[in-house]
Amino acid sequence: MSATLSSVDDQFSANDHRYMARALVLAAHGLYTTDPNPRVGCVLVRDGEVVGEGYHRHAGEAHAEINALTAAGGSARGATAYVTLEPCSHTGRTGPCALALQEARVARVVVAMVDPNPQVSGRGIRLLEEAGIEVSVGLLEVDARALNPGFIARMATQRPFVRMKMAMSLDGRTAMGSGESQWITGPEARAQVQRLRARSSAILSGVESVIMDDSRLTVRAEQLGLDNAADIASRQPLRVIVDSRLRLPLAAACLRAPGRTLVVTTSREAEKHERLIDAGAEVQVLSADAQGRVDLSVLLEWLAANEDVNELLVETGATLAGAMLSAGLIDEMQLFVAPTLLGGDARPLFTLSGLTQMADQQRLTIHDMRAVGQDWRIIASPVVTGTSDDTKVP
């Protein structure tokens, strides 16, 4: 696939690459704020001059193309539009961008990638072409897809993109035997985690971890280190607690924190439901797996369909982490490794059963490894069983 995309990129000029690269930079400005919409940027160029540019800021507000057209005014006529995602062709909370580009009389539209939603994919491109506008597709598609892994996953697979974050010692431990875990990593790594939370639609944790850590699972503006931190933190990701037997304490910090807390369970005990709801939670009953626990595959599908969850950040302990890994539900891992040792009695990273031979090992593909303060961050994805180094990353 990468070779095909590379050959597509070669069909475009150096200027095409430059302006699409700028559109991608603009799209990234919406990394923390557009959810559940995709991050999109647009640049309008006429006679070698940028006449307008824009990006999508918040769901329900103007799309990238509209912001760029507004900035360009009459100069958009005869211009080339560089857009990181196929212009929409439907009327939702805003009007169709393909029609706006047509009415502005742009001469050419360069699209990084088609809309991943199979129900609308290609419609915006067809509308533009039927209006006599030249359309080119596929420039820097790999980069465009990397901006929106969650939106692509939700549209294409009806599941979120699942990213698991874990902090560990050099000997692969996440907490002392007592459960004490604050802090293994340094402030720079913790700031990175805050940004992972901020870009996510929801944060998933198991009830054991919540009981042990009593974490709020929130985005904290003061720890983000970003200029628009207050705006970012105003949208708290949904907190999802997997609690099959409804053991979450009513005094848990996450129930008093800003934003929503959803408790997912297999229990139908109405009295426990009512107590949790009175304490500030929402409760959702889902089907059980063979062990009587919440079926994690069903949970992911439910979150995508009912909560529009694009990116799901998993912050949990060894049991739930191991269950998700064993079920093949993890798309990406971000492992923060601290220069410390916690010893053999400390808690492990994963609980994985059935690994008795080297042939059973779960291999990972490492995509990036770099220093973050005094710690190391490893970005990896599980190797899918039966392949050499293929991954589940969209």
XYZ file of C-alpha atoms in Angstrom, residues 76-323:
248
model
C -11.069 32.043 -4.274
C -12.345 32.241 -7.871
C -9.985 30.248 -10.088
C -7.932 29.047 -7.104
C -6.740 25.571 -6.193
C -8.020 24.188 -2.890
C -5.807 21.772 -0.949
C -7.947 19.794 1.508
C -6.802 17.015 3.836
C -10.145 15.161 3.646
C -12.726 14.889 0.871
C -15.131 17.869 1.104
C -18.469 16.838 2.578
C -21.499 16.607 0.307
C -24.282 16.475 2.886
C -26.028 18.995 5.113
C -25.584 18.298 8.802
C -24.869 20.889 11.489
C -23.190 22.844 8.673
C -23.721 23.035 4.907
C -21.941 20.911 2.277
C -18.388 22.098 1.646
C -18.306 20.643 -1.882
C -21.155 22.953 -2.834
C -19.420 25.946 -1.215
C -16.263 25.275 -3.253
C -18.370 24.996 -6.392
C -20.171 28.278 -5.694
C -16.832 30.006 -5.025
C -15.745 28.946 -8.548
C -12.503 27.271 -7.523
C -10.755 25.714 -10.518
C -9.118 22.689 -8.894
C -9.371 20.699 -5.684
C -6.540 18.494 -4.385
C -7.747 15.978 -1.790
C -5.419 14.020 0.483
C -7.894 11.200 1.130
C -11.485 10.242 0.404
C -14.049 10.192 3.196
C -13.750 6.823 5.007
C -17.503 6.626 5.594
C -18.647 4.058 2.983
C -22.100 5.663 2.830
C -20.769 9.003 1.575
C -17.295 8.158 0.261
C -16.656 9.761 -3.128
C -19.831 11.833 -3.246
C -18.097 15.142 -2.604
C -15.544 14.377 -5.312
C -18.275 13.451 -7.806
C -20.198 16.641 -7.039
C -17.095 18.725 -7.738
C -16.269 16.876 -10.951
C -19.843 17.183 -12.213
C -19.486 20.945 -11.739
C -16.438 20.929 -14.034
C -13.857 21.265 -11.270
C -10.619 19.314 -11.667
C -10.109 16.958 -8.711
C -6.864 15.175 -7.764
C -6.834 12.611 -4.955
C -4.185 10.889 -2.828
C -1.527 13.518 -2.110
C 0.150 12.828 1.274
C -2.594 10.356 2.141
C -0.477 8.527 4.717
C -0.019 11.776 6.657
C -3.706 12.639 6.359
C -4.751 9.242 7.678
C -2.363 9.575 10.620
C -4.262 12.675 11.757
C -7.563 10.825 12.089
C -7.020 7.190 13.110
C -10.119 7.198 15.287
C -12.511 8.748 12.784
C -11.257 6.350 10.113
C -11.634 3.336 12.414
C -15.155 4.325 13.468
C -16.291 4.864 9.888
C -14.595 1.785 8.425
C -14.889 -0.776 11.238
C -17.629 0.622 13.526
C -15.141 0.598 16.393
C -12.886 3.264 17.902
C -9.136 3.381 17.448
C -7.897 1.892 20.725
C -4.716 3.329 22.203
C -3.359 1.842 25.423
C -1.140 3.940 27.679
C 1.001 2.328 30.353
C 3.769 3.584 32.634
C 6.309 1.047 33.820
C 9.689 0.528 35.411
C 12.652 -0.966 33.572
C 11.686 -4.362 34.985
C 8.189 -4.088 33.499
C 6.258 -3.204 36.658
C 3.437 -0.679 36.960
C 2.939 -0.398 40.730
C 4.204 -1.736 44.019
C 2.576 -4.883 45.381
C 0.420 -2.650 47.591
C -0.887 -0.831 44.511
C 1.105 2.353 45.135
C 2.060 3.834 41.750
C 2.496 7.612 42.072
C 4.798 8.426 40.505
C 6.802 6.054 38.328
C 7.418 8.518 35.504
C 8.430 12.171 35.544
C 6.425 15.347 34.836
C 7.298 15.428 31.123
C 5.860 11.943 30.592
C 2.769 12.819 32.615
C 2.225 15.890 30.432
C 2.330 13.606 27.388
C -0.358 11.459 28.995
C -2.505 14.535 29.549
C -2.277 15.261 25.827
C -3.247 11.684 25.012
C -6.307 12.134 27.203
C -7.124 15.464 25.592
C -7.156 14.066 22.040
C -9.306 11.084 23.047
C -13.073 10.810 22.878
C -13.133 8.561 25.929
C -10.889 7.019 28.587
C -11.430 3.373 29.528
C -10.426 1.882 32.861
C -11.301 -1.142 34.958
C -12.962 -0.864 38.331
C -9.948 -2.447 40.084
C -7.687 0.358 38.860
C -10.201 3.019 39.810
C -10.561 1.582 43.307
C -6.774 1.331 43.723
C -5.775 4.738 42.303
C -8.977 6.751 42.810
C -7.980 8.718 39.716
C -10.238 11.433 38.312
C -9.262 10.437 34.744
C -9.544 14.043 33.593
C -7.671 16.468 31.367
C -5.925 19.074 33.509
C -5.294 22.365 31.739
C -2.318 23.269 33.931
C -0.463 20.086 32.919
C -1.007 20.281 29.156
C 1.640 22.895 28.433
C -0.370 24.244 25.491
C -1.442 27.806 24.664
C -5.138 26.904 24.334
C -5.153 24.577 27.334
C -8.303 26.061 28.884
C -10.275 25.574 25.668
C -8.976 22.011 25.344
C -9.794 21.074 28.950
C -13.318 22.470 28.606
C -14.152 19.262 26.684
C -13.514 16.404 29.070
C -13.387 12.940 27.494
C -16.052 10.465 28.531
C -14.852 8.251 31.393
C -15.809 4.598 30.871
C -15.442 2.241 33.840
C -15.731 -1.501 33.205
C -17.431 -2.808 36.346
C -19.184 -6.123 35.737
C -20.384 -6.522 39.348
C -20.926 -2.829 40.186
C -18.225 -2.427 42.835
C -17.354 1.216 42.090
C -17.359 3.186 45.369
C -19.982 5.909 45.470
C -17.299 8.302 46.773
C -14.938 7.652 43.839
C -13.181 10.807 42.635
C -14.194 10.188 39.012
C -17.861 10.612 39.993
C -17.175 14.119 41.291
C -14.887 15.220 38.460
C -16.034 17.440 35.574
C -17.448 15.564 32.605
C -19.387 12.317 32.338
C -18.666 8.944 33.934
C -20.221 5.878 32.304
C -20.224 2.626 34.271
C -20.506 -0.401 31.994
C -21.726 -3.590 33.622
C -23.417 -6.949 33.153
C -25.337 -6.533 36.413
C -29.030 -5.686 36.315
C -29.336 -4.950 40.038
C -31.641 -1.939 39.955
C -30.782 -0.751 43.465
C -27.059 -0.548 42.653
C -27.883 1.242 39.402
C -29.897 3.850 41.264
C -27.184 4.466 43.854
C -24.549 4.997 41.166
C -26.820 7.294 39.175
C -27.559 9.321 42.316
C -23.773 9.604 42.841
C -23.334 11.108 39.371
C -22.698 8.129 37.110
C -24.477 6.828 34.052
C -24.999 3.065 33.891
C -25.109 0.884 30.785
C -25.779 -2.858 30.829
C -24.037 -4.838 28.083
C -23.810 -8.532 27.273
C -21.332 -10.778 29.059
C -18.509 -12.842 27.614
C -17.893 -16.513 28.401
C -16.399 -15.569 31.794
C -19.403 -13.448 32.763
C -17.522 -10.176 32.338
C -18.441 -7.281 30.064
C -17.874 -8.357 26.458
C -15.143 -5.948 25.377
C -15.839 -6.282 21.642
C -19.482 -5.394 22.235
C -18.370 -2.462 24.394
C -16.191 -1.007 21.624
C -18.989 -1.307 19.085
C -21.432 0.282 21.520
C -19.121 3.227 22.204
C -18.675 3.893 18.482
C -22.382 3.624 17.681
C -23.844 5.401 20.709
C -21.154 7.834 21.863
C -19.338 8.581 18.558
C -16.052 7.552 20.166
C -13.201 7.997 17.697
C -10.111 7.477 19.846
C -10.346 5.420 23.026
C -7.511 5.738 25.539
C -7.105 2.708 27.805
C -5.571 3.443 31.221
C -5.983 0.373 33.354
C -4.338 -2.457 35.234
C -2.878 -5.781 34.199
C -6.124 -7.788 34.080
C -8.151 -5.591 31.726
C -5.037 -4.685 29.740
C -4.270 -8.361 29.230
C -7.862 -9.145 28.283
